[in-house]
């Protein structure tokens, strides 16, 4: 019996156990692969940063900075924070290492992020993001590219049912005029707004547009919209983006209420949402943030990017039972007796040299039991090394999935046979 107080992990911070890893690794391989196809390069930044970085980048009045950061003072008296997202660090690193001087960068990252939110399904305190950031491009083309990366990723993961919502926030000036106008409109209704919205009215009225409260939503129906404050060139930019997306066959919906929870956005914003994950519907989100590099002390650099929540992607992949990610073995190797164990080891190694994933069953039990185990393993083919096997004699290959027939064959025919049986096997990371 365990003693009374066995130590547990921290609430909202999960262990990822071996039976989950094949889906995680499949998702991660697809992420790396999609980044490679669009020529994004990986960047890894520290998990701890100065608190100031996130205050300046994400905004002092945002939920993340006000309520959700893991912040502490270290032994030197410096205020440090576990990163709640990856964009601020990426731009900080770009500035610091001169990656953004008169050059463009396509960067990606993946790793744990930390937000002290109320944990629930799809929302954790340690979660993982995959993000891409395209730095140095001003036009709508790069925005369309960022969307295409997402769309390709869903295809690679076999996901359907994700819908794209887009909006534009316009310039900082337009937004501040809109902010003032929204505040004027909402102030007479202050008492009827939900509690969070009342608090936001003074400092961050734009976030009220995000409110899920029905009464607040009703009040918002007649509120001014951001679109009323767009300048002509911003409108044209957004129209051009929509044209690019349409001509690439991407379906989207313009959601003029979409404002996002981070202050650095300066134009195009978007979210990919699903109705398969309950309340946590955003799988991937991002937009343009042209002011951030300068805000962090660098030169002005136009930028666009997104981040996906990996827990949500993995959950979606599991729900969709996307077969391409199940990392089943190709071969389950059965040796019929201890005498042929040596041949079994040699054949298993030979097949691994040919890049097949092989599980050795060893000859610990009878053939029937071993075949049952082979079936449970999900392997495509059971290869049986019969009792008395010598190099010139025949192996038995038994397809366990699909239509193929059980056959005897010499070792020299095995590779070709297996290729035929394992065509549909997992997309391995091609890097
Ligand atoms: P975000 O919307 O805060 O944006 O987060 C992006 C995604 O991370 C969300 O859509 C969601 O899938 C996932 N996520 C966020 N919080 C949690 C959580 N507590 N638990 C599980 N998943 C979560 C950003 O972080 C921006 N940096 C995106 C970006 C990149 N914009 C431009 N470049």
GROMACS .gro file of C-alpha atoms and ligand atoms in nm:
model
  464
    1UNK     CA    1   0.000   0.000   0.000
    2UNK     CA    2   0.119   0.348  -0.079
    3UNK     CA    3   0.165   0.568   0.225
    4UNK     CA    4  -0.093   0.842   0.282
    5UNK     CA    5   0.045   1.132   0.087
    6UNK     CA    6   0.195   1.012  -0.240
    7UNK     CA    7   0.332   1.308  -0.431
    8UNK     CA    8   0.125   1.409  -0.731
    9UNK     CA    9   0.199   1.632  -1.027
   10UNK     CA   10   0.089   1.995  -1.010
   11UNK     CA   11  -0.275   2.058  -1.107
   12UNK     CA   12  -0.302   2.141  -1.476
   13UNK     CA   13   0.043   2.001  -1.552
   14UNK     CA   14   0.026   1.658  -1.710
   15UNK     CA   15   0.252   1.360  -1.751
   16UNK     CA   16   0.248   1.234  -2.108
   17UNK     CA   17   0.250   0.857  -2.077
   18UNK     CA   18   0.394   0.598  -2.317
   19UNK     CA   19   0.058   0.505  -2.467
   20UNK     CA   20   0.000   0.867  -2.571
   21UNK     CA   21   0.343   0.917  -2.722
   22UNK     CA   22   0.289   0.765  -3.064
   23UNK     CA   23   0.013   1.018  -3.137
   24UNK     CA   24   0.224   1.303  -2.996
   25UNK     CA   25   0.524   1.198  -3.201
   26UNK     CA   26   0.310   1.164  -3.512
   27UNK     CA   27   0.175   1.516  -3.461
   28UNK     CA   28   0.523   1.652  -3.392
   29UNK     CA   29   0.660   1.484  -3.706
   30UNK     CA   30   0.384   1.646  -3.913
   31UNK     CA   31   0.464   1.987  -3.757
   32UNK     CA   32   0.831   1.957  -3.843
   33UNK     CA   33   0.743   1.840  -4.187
   34UNK     CA   34   0.504   2.124  -4.266
   35UNK     CA   35   0.762   2.376  -4.140
   36UNK     CA   36   1.018   2.218  -4.374
   37UNK     CA   37   0.783   2.237  -4.675
   38UNK     CA   38   0.749   2.614  -4.629
   39UNK     CA   39   1.116   2.663  -4.538
   40UNK     CA   40   1.066   2.770  -4.177
   41UNK     CA   41   1.374   2.717  -3.954
   42UNK     CA   42   1.358   2.606  -3.594
   43UNK     CA   43   1.444   2.840  -3.307
   44UNK     CA   44   1.469   2.738  -2.940
   45UNK     CA   45   1.454   3.004  -2.674
   46UNK     CA   46   1.471   2.972  -2.293
   47UNK     CA   47   1.159   2.878  -2.101
   48UNK     CA   48   1.235   3.151  -1.847
   49UNK     CA   49   1.246   3.515  -1.951
   50UNK     CA   50   1.240   3.852  -1.779
   51UNK     CA   51   0.885   3.936  -1.673
   52UNK     CA   52   0.926   4.271  -1.846
   53UNK     CA   53   0.936   4.096  -2.185
   54UNK     CA   54   0.583   3.963  -2.154
   55UNK     CA   55   0.447   4.278  -1.993
   56UNK     CA   56   0.572   4.484  -2.283
   57UNK     CA   57   0.481   4.235  -2.558
   58UNK     CA   58   0.147   4.090  -2.449
   59UNK     CA   59   0.023   4.401  -2.264
   60UNK     CA   60  -0.017   4.489  -1.897
   61UNK     CA   61  -0.395   4.484  -1.914
   62UNK     CA   62  -0.435   4.142  -2.070
   63UNK     CA   63  -0.562   3.838  -1.879
   64UNK     CA   64  -0.233   3.660  -1.942
   65UNK     CA   65  -0.020   3.930  -1.779
   66UNK     CA   66  -0.272   4.034  -1.513
   67UNK     CA   67  -0.368   3.689  -1.388
   68UNK     CA   68  -0.202   3.395  -1.554
   69UNK     CA   69   0.174   3.423  -1.544
   70UNK     CA   70   0.404   3.211  -1.329
   71UNK     CA   71   0.626   3.489  -1.203
   72UNK     CA   72   0.884   3.481  -0.926
   73UNK     CA   73   1.184   3.674  -0.803
   74UNK     CA   74   1.512   3.487  -0.830
   75UNK     CA   75   1.806   3.506  -0.590
   76UNK     CA   76   1.940   3.815  -0.767
   77UNK     CA   77   1.612   3.997  -0.714
   78UNK     CA   78   1.518   3.978  -1.084
   79UNK     CA   79   1.156   3.919  -1.173
   80UNK     CA   80   1.138   3.616  -1.405
   81UNK     CA   81   0.843   3.447  -1.574
   82UNK     CA   82   0.782   3.103  -1.723
   83UNK     CA   83   0.691   3.183  -2.082
   84UNK     CA   84   0.316   3.192  -2.143
   85UNK     CA   85   0.365   3.194  -2.523
   86UNK     CA   86   0.643   3.191  -2.783
   87UNK     CA   87   0.609   3.503  -2.997
   88UNK     CA   88   0.763   3.748  -2.750
   89UNK     CA   89   1.072   3.531  -2.699
   90UNK     CA   90   1.113   3.470  -3.072
   91UNK     CA   91   1.111   3.842  -3.149
   92UNK     CA   92   1.336   3.915  -2.849
   93UNK     CA   93   1.587   3.659  -2.980
   94UNK     CA   94   1.555   3.798  -3.334
   95UNK     CA   95   1.639   4.147  -3.207
   96UNK     CA   96   1.916   4.030  -2.979
   97UNK     CA   97   2.101   3.824  -3.241
   98UNK     CA   98   2.055   4.058  -3.535
   99UNK     CA   99   1.834   3.809  -3.720
  100UNK     CA  100   1.597   4.084  -3.828
  101UNK     CA  101   1.843   4.339  -3.968
  102UNK     CA  102   1.759   4.391  -4.335
  103UNK     CA  103   1.658   4.033  -4.371
  104UNK     CA  104   1.353   3.819  -4.359
  105UNK     CA  105   1.311   3.516  -4.132
  106UNK     CA  106   1.071   3.229  -4.131
  107UNK     CA  107   1.096   3.070  -3.786
  108UNK     CA  108   0.918   2.793  -3.597
  109UNK     CA  109   0.927   2.670  -3.240
  110UNK     CA  110   0.763   2.409  -3.027
  111UNK     CA  111   0.763   2.353  -2.655
  112UNK     CA  112   0.594   2.393  -2.319
  113UNK     CA  113   0.417   2.717  -2.221
  114UNK     CA  114   0.272   2.809  -1.884
  115UNK     CA  115  -0.048   2.990  -1.791
  116UNK     CA  116  -0.218   2.981  -1.454
  117UNK     CA  117  -0.567   2.931  -1.595
  118UNK     CA  118  -0.848   2.725  -1.446
  119UNK     CA  119  -0.771   2.375  -1.576
  120UNK     CA  120  -1.038   2.191  -1.774
  121UNK     CA  121  -1.045   1.965  -2.076
  122UNK     CA  122  -0.821   2.122  -2.339
  123UNK     CA  123  -0.698   2.393  -2.101
  124UNK     CA  124  -0.392   2.330  -1.890
  125UNK     CA  125  -0.135   2.520  -1.687
  126UNK     CA  126   0.154   2.361  -1.869
  127UNK     CA  127   0.062   2.308  -2.233
  128UNK     CA  128   0.256   2.287  -2.557
  129UNK     CA  129   0.251   2.515  -2.855
  130UNK     CA  130   0.384   2.484  -3.207
  131UNK     CA  131   0.426   2.828  -3.357
  132UNK     CA  132   0.550   2.985  -3.678
  133UNK     CA  133   0.659   3.347  -3.716
  134UNK     CA  134   0.726   3.509  -4.056
  135UNK     CA  135   0.931   3.822  -3.995
  136UNK     CA  136   0.999   4.093  -4.251
  137UNK     CA  137   0.697   4.074  -4.484
  138UNK     CA  138   0.438   4.347  -4.502
  139UNK     CA  139   0.187   4.225  -4.760
  140UNK     CA  140  -0.119   4.001  -4.742
  141UNK     CA  141   0.070   3.723  -4.928
  142UNK     CA  142   0.254   3.615  -4.615
  143UNK     CA  143  -0.071   3.618  -4.421
  144UNK     CA  144  -0.217   3.383  -4.681
  145UNK     CA  145   0.096   3.167  -4.653
  146UNK     CA  146   0.058   3.141  -4.276
  147UNK     CA  147  -0.301   3.027  -4.327
  148UNK     CA  148  -0.193   2.774  -4.589
  149UNK     CA  149   0.060   2.626  -4.346
  150UNK     CA  150  -0.224   2.562  -4.103
  151UNK     CA  151  -0.453   2.422  -4.364
  152UNK     CA  152  -0.185   2.185  -4.495
  153UNK     CA  153  -0.117   2.072  -4.140
  154UNK     CA  154  -0.482   1.975  -4.088
  155UNK     CA  155  -0.466   1.777  -4.409
  156UNK     CA  156  -0.144   1.601  -4.304
  157UNK     CA  157  -0.302   1.512  -3.971
  158UNK     CA  158  -0.621   1.389  -4.134
  159UNK     CA  159  -0.830   1.649  -3.950
  160UNK     CA  160  -1.158   1.777  -4.084
  161UNK     CA  161  -1.416   2.013  -3.942
  162UNK     CA  162  -1.181   2.298  -3.854
  163UNK     CA  163  -1.317   2.635  -3.958
  164UNK     CA  164  -1.125   2.954  -4.010
  165UNK     CA  165  -1.239   3.287  -3.870
  166UNK     CA  166  -1.058   3.602  -3.975
  167UNK     CA  167  -1.074   3.969  -3.892
  168UNK     CA  168  -0.862   4.280  -3.919
  169UNK     CA  169  -0.790   4.513  -3.629
  170UNK     CA  170  -0.661   4.798  -3.846
  171UNK     CA  171  -0.396   5.041  -3.733
  172UNK     CA  172  -0.315   5.140  -3.375
  173UNK     CA  173  -0.470   5.487  -3.435
  174UNK     CA  174  -0.791   5.345  -3.580
  175UNK     CA  175  -0.811   5.104  -3.293
  176UNK     CA  176  -0.770   5.374  -3.033
  177UNK     CA  177  -1.049   5.575  -3.198
  178UNK     CA  178  -1.264   5.263  -3.199
  179UNK     CA  179  -1.176   5.195  -2.835
  180UNK     CA  180  -1.294   5.544  -2.737
  181UNK     CA  181  -1.611   5.511  -2.937
  182UNK     CA  182  -1.690   5.166  -2.795
  183UNK     CA  183  -1.635   5.296  -2.444
  184UNK     CA  184  -1.872   5.588  -2.504
  185UNK     CA  185  -2.132   5.348  -2.637
  186UNK     CA  186  -2.097   5.096  -2.349
  187UNK     CA  187  -2.070   5.336  -2.055
  188UNK     CA  188  -2.446   5.398  -2.023
  189UNK     CA  189  -2.494   5.017  -2.008
  190UNK     CA  190  -2.218   4.966  -1.750
  191UNK     CA  191  -2.441   4.821  -1.476
  192UNK     CA  192  -2.587   4.561  -1.714
  193UNK     CA  193  -2.251   4.430  -1.834
  194UNK     CA  194  -2.104   4.111  -1.687
  195UNK     CA  195  -1.845   4.151  -1.413
  196UNK     CA  196  -1.535   4.096  -1.631
  197UNK     CA  197  -1.664   4.341  -1.889
  198UNK     CA  198  -1.728   4.608  -1.624
  199UNK     CA  199  -1.369   4.572  -1.517
  200UNK     CA  200  -1.247   4.594  -1.877
  201UNK     CA  201  -1.455   4.896  -1.966
  202UNK     CA  202  -1.201   5.144  -1.839
  203UNK     CA  203  -0.875   4.996  -1.964
  204UNK     CA  204  -0.942   4.732  -2.226
  205UNK     CA  205  -1.293   4.771  -2.372
  206UNK     CA  206  -1.200   4.580  -2.690
  207UNK     CA  207  -1.188   4.256  -2.494
  208UNK     CA  208  -1.554   4.308  -2.405
  209UNK     CA  209  -1.627   4.205  -2.765
  210UNK     CA  210  -1.504   3.857  -2.665
  211UNK     CA  211  -1.752   3.825  -2.379
  212UNK     CA  212  -1.957   3.506  -2.382
  213UNK     CA  213  -2.222   3.661  -2.155
  214UNK     CA  214  -2.559   3.668  -2.332
  215UNK     CA  215  -2.670   4.004  -2.192
  216UNK     CA  216  -2.340   4.168  -2.280
  217UNK     CA  217  -2.360   4.018  -2.628
  218UNK     CA  218  -2.708   4.166  -2.668
  219UNK     CA  219  -2.582   4.510  -2.571
  220UNK     CA  220  -2.301   4.472  -2.822
  221UNK     CA  221  -2.539   4.412  -3.110
  222UNK     CA  222  -2.573   4.782  -3.181
  223UNK     CA  223  -2.221   4.881  -3.081
  224UNK     CA  224  -1.986   5.049  -3.329
  225UNK     CA  225  -1.759   4.797  -3.505
  226UNK     CA  226  -1.389   4.804  -3.578
  227UNK     CA  227  -1.468   4.798  -3.948
  228UNK     CA  228  -1.611   5.150  -3.920
  229UNK     CA  229  -1.262   5.272  -3.827
  230UNK     CA  230  -1.055   5.103  -4.094
  231UNK     CA  231  -0.863   5.324  -4.334
  232UNK     CA  232  -0.895   5.263  -4.705
  233UNK     CA  233  -0.557   5.093  -4.739
  234UNK     CA  234  -0.629   4.863  -4.446
  235UNK     CA  235  -0.960   4.767  -4.602
  236UNK     CA  236  -0.787   4.700  -4.934
  237UNK     CA  237  -0.517   4.492  -4.764
  238UNK     CA  238  -0.784   4.279  -4.596
  239UNK     CA  239  -0.979   4.244  -4.921
  240UNK     CA  240  -0.665   4.135  -5.103
  241UNK     CA  241  -0.601   3.871  -4.837
  242UNK     CA  242  -0.955   3.739  -4.875
  243UNK     CA  243  -0.903   3.724  -5.250
  244UNK     CA  244  -0.579   3.528  -5.205
  245UNK     CA  245  -0.745   3.284  -4.969
  246UNK     CA  246  -1.041   3.235  -5.199
  247UNK     CA  247  -0.822   3.173  -5.499
  248UNK     CA  248  -0.630   2.912  -5.297
  249UNK     CA  249  -0.962   2.744  -5.219
  250UNK     CA  250  -0.948   2.821  -4.845
  251UNK     CA  251  -1.286   2.865  -4.681
  252UNK     CA  252  -1.317   3.129  -4.412
  253UNK     CA  253  -1.564   3.345  -4.228
  254UNK     CA  254  -1.509   3.711  -4.142
  255UNK     CA  255  -1.585   3.750  -3.771
  256UNK     CA  256  -1.578   4.119  -3.687
  257UNK     CA  257  -1.593   4.036  -3.313
  258UNK     CA  258  -1.262   3.847  -3.319
  259UNK     CA  259  -1.009   4.058  -3.126
  260UNK     CA  260  -0.766   3.809  -2.961
  261UNK     CA  261  -0.631   3.825  -2.608
  262UNK     CA  262  -0.283   3.966  -2.671
  263UNK     CA  263  -0.218   4.335  -2.734
  264UNK     CA  264   0.055   4.307  -2.997
  265UNK     CA  265  -0.173   4.242  -3.296
  266UNK     CA  266  -0.187   4.520  -3.552
  267UNK     CA  267  -0.401   4.407  -3.844
  268UNK     CA  268  -0.503   4.065  -3.965
  269UNK     CA  269  -0.604   3.822  -3.687
  270UNK     CA  270  -0.745   3.471  -3.713
  271UNK     CA  271  -0.846   3.156  -3.531
  272UNK     CA  272  -0.900   2.802  -3.647
  273UNK     CA  273  -1.185   2.666  -3.438
  274UNK     CA  274  -1.351   2.330  -3.395
  275UNK     CA  275  -1.677   2.220  -3.238
  276UNK     CA  276  -1.524   1.887  -3.133
  277UNK     CA  277  -1.345   2.004  -2.819
  278UNK     CA  278  -1.622   2.164  -2.615
  279UNK     CA  279  -1.548   2.504  -2.468
  280UNK     CA  280  -1.182   2.512  -2.575
  281UNK     CA  281  -1.258   2.555  -2.940
  282UNK     CA  282  -0.946   2.741  -3.064
  283UNK     CA  283  -0.689   2.501  -3.204
  284UNK     CA  284  -0.463   2.755  -3.370
  285UNK     CA  285  -0.457   3.131  -3.359
  286UNK     CA  286  -0.248   3.425  -3.463
  287UNK     CA  287  -0.219   3.728  -3.681
  288UNK     CA  288  -0.004   4.025  -3.775
  289UNK     CA  289   0.202   4.210  -3.515
  290UNK     CA  290   0.404   4.478  -3.695
  291UNK     CA  291   0.486   4.682  -3.384
  292UNK     CA  292   0.634   4.415  -3.159
  293UNK     CA  293   1.002   4.416  -3.263
  294UNK     CA  294   1.017   4.790  -3.207
  295UNK     CA  295   0.823   4.769  -2.881
  296UNK     CA  296   1.091   4.532  -2.755
  297UNK     CA  297   1.367   4.776  -2.840
  298UNK     CA  298   1.457   4.667  -3.194
  299UNK     CA  299   1.388   4.812  -3.536
  300UNK     CA  300   1.045   4.810  -3.686
  301UNK     CA  301   0.982   4.471  -3.847
  302UNK     CA  302   0.651   4.361  -4.001
  303UNK     CA  303   0.554   4.017  -3.876
  304UNK     CA  304   0.282   3.752  -3.893
  305UNK     CA  305   0.246   3.417  -3.720
  306UNK     CA  306   0.037   3.166  -3.534
  307UNK     CA  307   0.053   2.912  -3.255
  308UNK     CA  308  -0.136   2.582  -3.221
  309UNK     CA  309  -0.209   2.409  -2.893
  310UNK     CA  310  -0.059   2.061  -2.919
  311UNK     CA  311  -0.284   1.906  -2.652
  312UNK     CA  312  -0.584   2.018  -2.855
  313UNK     CA  313  -0.434   1.889  -3.181
  314UNK     CA  314  -0.349   1.553  -3.024
  315UNK     CA  315  -0.701   1.526  -2.883
  316UNK     CA  316  -0.850   1.605  -3.224
  317UNK     CA  317  -0.627   1.351  -3.394
  318UNK     CA  318  -0.735   1.089  -3.141
  319UNK     CA  319  -1.102   1.178  -3.188
  320UNK     CA  320  -1.064   1.158  -3.565
  321UNK     CA  321  -0.873   0.831  -3.531
  322UNK     CA  322  -0.641   0.953  -3.799
  323UNK     CA  323  -0.483   0.618  -3.896
  324UNK     CA  324  -0.179   0.772  -4.053
  325UNK     CA  325  -0.049   0.861  -3.708
  326UNK     CA  326  -0.080   0.525  -3.541
  327UNK     CA  327   0.281   0.414  -3.509
  328UNK     CA  328   0.215   0.040  -3.534
  329UNK     CA  329   0.504  -0.193  -3.605
  330UNK     CA  330   0.552  -0.317  -3.958
  331UNK     CA  331   0.656  -0.666  -3.852
  332UNK     CA  332   0.600  -0.889  -3.551
  333UNK     CA  333   0.873  -1.151  -3.564
  334UNK     CA  334   0.790  -1.492  -3.423
  335UNK     CA  335   1.048  -1.762  -3.362
  336UNK     CA  336   0.894  -2.105  -3.326
  337UNK     CA  337   1.160  -2.247  -3.096
  338UNK     CA  338   1.471  -2.150  -2.903
  339UNK     CA  339   1.683  -2.322  -3.171
  340UNK     CA  340   1.597  -2.060  -3.432
  341UNK     CA  341   1.630  -1.761  -3.197
  342UNK     CA  342   1.968  -1.671  -3.356
  343UNK     CA  343   1.812  -1.664  -3.703
  344UNK     CA  344   1.527  -1.454  -3.559
  345UNK     CA  345   1.762  -1.191  -3.420
  346UNK     CA  346   1.951  -1.177  -3.748
  347UNK     CA  347   1.635  -1.142  -3.959
  348UNK     CA  348   1.495  -0.873  -3.727
  349UNK     CA  349   1.818  -0.672  -3.758
  350UNK     CA  350   1.820  -0.721  -4.137
  351UNK     CA  351   1.465  -0.584  -4.161
  352UNK     CA  352   1.548  -0.287  -3.935
  353UNK     CA  353   1.841  -0.208  -4.165
  354UNK     CA  354   1.579  -0.186  -4.439
  355UNK     CA  355   1.386   0.064  -4.221
  356UNK     CA  356   1.103  -0.164  -4.109
  357UNK     CA  357   0.981  -0.128  -3.753
  358UNK     CA  358   1.014  -0.475  -3.602
  359UNK     CA  359   0.894  -0.617  -3.271
  360UNK     CA  360   1.063  -0.941  -3.166
  361UNK     CA  361   0.821  -1.179  -2.994
  362UNK     CA  362   1.090  -1.429  -2.886
  363UNK     CA  363   1.004  -1.793  -2.851
  364UNK     CA  364   0.870  -1.788  -2.497
  365UNK     CA  365   0.527  -1.925  -2.582
  366UNK     CA  366   0.352  -2.139  -2.838
  367UNK     CA  367   0.273  -2.023  -3.190
  368UNK     CA  368  -0.096  -1.958  -3.128
  369UNK     CA  369  -0.022  -1.729  -2.833
  370UNK     CA  370   0.249  -1.550  -3.026
  371UNK     CA  371   0.014  -1.489  -3.318
  372UNK     CA  372  -0.240  -1.344  -3.080
  373UNK     CA  373   0.025  -1.106  -2.945
  374UNK     CA  374   0.125  -1.013  -3.298
  375UNK     CA  375  -0.236  -0.923  -3.369
  376UNK     CA  376  -0.266  -0.708  -3.057
  377UNK     CA  377   0.057  -0.525  -3.143
  378UNK     CA  378  -0.113  -0.383  -3.454
  379UNK     CA  379   0.173  -0.503  -3.676
  380UNK     CA  380   0.102  -0.527  -4.047
  381UNK     CA  381   0.267  -0.866  -4.091
  382UNK     CA  382   0.373  -1.155  -3.869
  383UNK     CA  383   0.694  -1.318  -3.990
  384UNK     CA  384   0.740  -1.669  -3.853
  385UNK     CA  385   1.079  -1.835  -3.839
  386UNK     CA  386   0.986  -2.206  -3.834
  387UNK     CA  387   1.144  -2.471  -3.624
  388UNK     CA  388   1.455  -2.608  -3.797
  389UNK     CA  389   1.494  -2.299  -4.013
  390UNK     CA  390   1.820  -2.272  -4.204
  391UNK     CA  391   1.919  -2.009  -4.455
  392UNK     CA  392   1.789  -2.194  -4.762
  393UNK     CA  393   1.453  -2.286  -4.613
  394UNK     CA  394   1.132  -2.093  -4.610
  395UNK     CA  395   0.993  -1.826  -4.377
  396UNK     CA  396   0.623  -1.778  -4.327
  397UNK     CA  397   0.476  -1.429  -4.370
  398UNK     CA  398   0.120  -1.371  -4.248
  399UNK     CA  399  -0.045  -1.036  -4.322
  400UNK     CA  400  -0.245  -0.931  -4.016
  401UNK     CA  401  -0.428  -0.639  -4.168
  402UNK     CA  402  -0.586  -0.593  -4.511
  403UNK     CA  403  -0.641  -0.859  -4.774
  404UNK     CA  404  -0.302  -1.033  -4.829
  405UNK     CA  405  -0.265  -1.413  -4.808
  406UNK     CA  406  -0.029  -1.603  -4.580
  407UNK     CA  407   0.273  -1.721  -4.782
  408UNK     CA  408   0.595  -1.916  -4.755
  409UNK     CA  409   0.897  -1.750  -4.906
  410UNK     CA  410   1.276  -1.743  -4.894
  411UNK     CA  411   1.436  -1.464  -4.693
  412UNK     CA  412   1.542  -1.293  -5.016
  413UNK     CA  413   1.176  -1.227  -5.111
  414UNK     CA  414   1.075  -1.089  -4.773
  415UNK     CA  415   1.160  -0.722  -4.825
  416UNK     CA  416   0.956  -0.694  -5.145
  417UNK     CA  417   0.662  -0.873  -4.987
  418UNK     CA  418   0.670  -0.644  -4.682
  419UNK     CA  419   0.684  -0.329  -4.894
  420UNK     CA  420   0.363  -0.442  -5.061
  421UNK     CA  421   0.193  -0.504  -4.726
  422UNK     CA  422   0.307  -0.189  -4.549
  423UNK     CA  423   0.223   0.073  -4.811
  424UNK     CA  424  -0.034   0.238  -4.589
  425UNK     CA  425   0.194   0.251  -4.289
  426UNK     CA  426   0.274   0.570  -4.100
  427UNK     CA  427   0.409   0.872  -4.266
  428UNK     CA  428   0.749   0.884  -4.104
  429UNK     CA  429   0.920   1.216  -4.057
  430UNK     CA  430   1.097   1.257  -4.387
  431UNK     CA  431   1.376   1.475  -4.251
  432LIG     P1  432  -0.297   3.222  -2.806
  432LIG     O1  433  -0.430   3.237  -2.872
  432LIG     O2  434  -0.285   3.276  -2.670
  432LIG     O3  435  -0.193   3.288  -2.903
  432LIG     O4  436  -0.259   3.069  -2.802
  432LIG     C1  437  -0.252   2.992  -2.921
  432LIG     C2  438  -0.310   2.853  -2.899
  432LIG     O5  439  -0.247   2.790  -2.787
  432LIG     C3  440  -0.457   2.852  -2.864
  432LIG     O6  441  -0.537   2.860  -2.980
  432LIG     C4  442  -0.471   2.715  -2.798
  432LIG     O7  443  -0.481   2.613  -2.897
  432LIG     C5  444  -0.338   2.701  -2.726
  432LIG     N1  445  -0.353   2.735  -2.583
  432LIG     C6  446  -0.350   2.856  -2.527
  432LIG     N2  447  -0.366   2.848  -2.393
  432LIG     C7  448  -0.379   2.717  -2.365
  432LIG     C8  449  -0.397   2.643  -2.244
  432LIG     N3  450  -0.404   2.701  -2.123
  432LIG     N4  451  -0.408   2.508  -2.252
  432LIG     C9  452  -0.399   2.445  -2.372
  432LIG     N5  453  -0.382   2.510  -2.489
  432LIG    C10  454  -0.371   2.644  -2.486
  432LIG    C11  455  -0.058   3.295  -2.878
  432LIG     O8  456  -0.003   3.236  -2.788
  432LIG    C12  457   0.019   3.374  -2.980
  432LIG     N6  458   0.162   3.372  -2.943
  432LIG    C13  459   0.000   3.319  -3.119
  432LIG    C14  460   0.078   3.393  -3.224
  432LIG    C15  461   0.196   3.357  -3.279
  432LIG     N7  462   0.044   3.508  -3.279
  432LIG    C16  463   0.138   3.547  -3.365
  432LIG     N8  464   0.231   3.454  -3.365
   0.00000   0.00000   0.00000
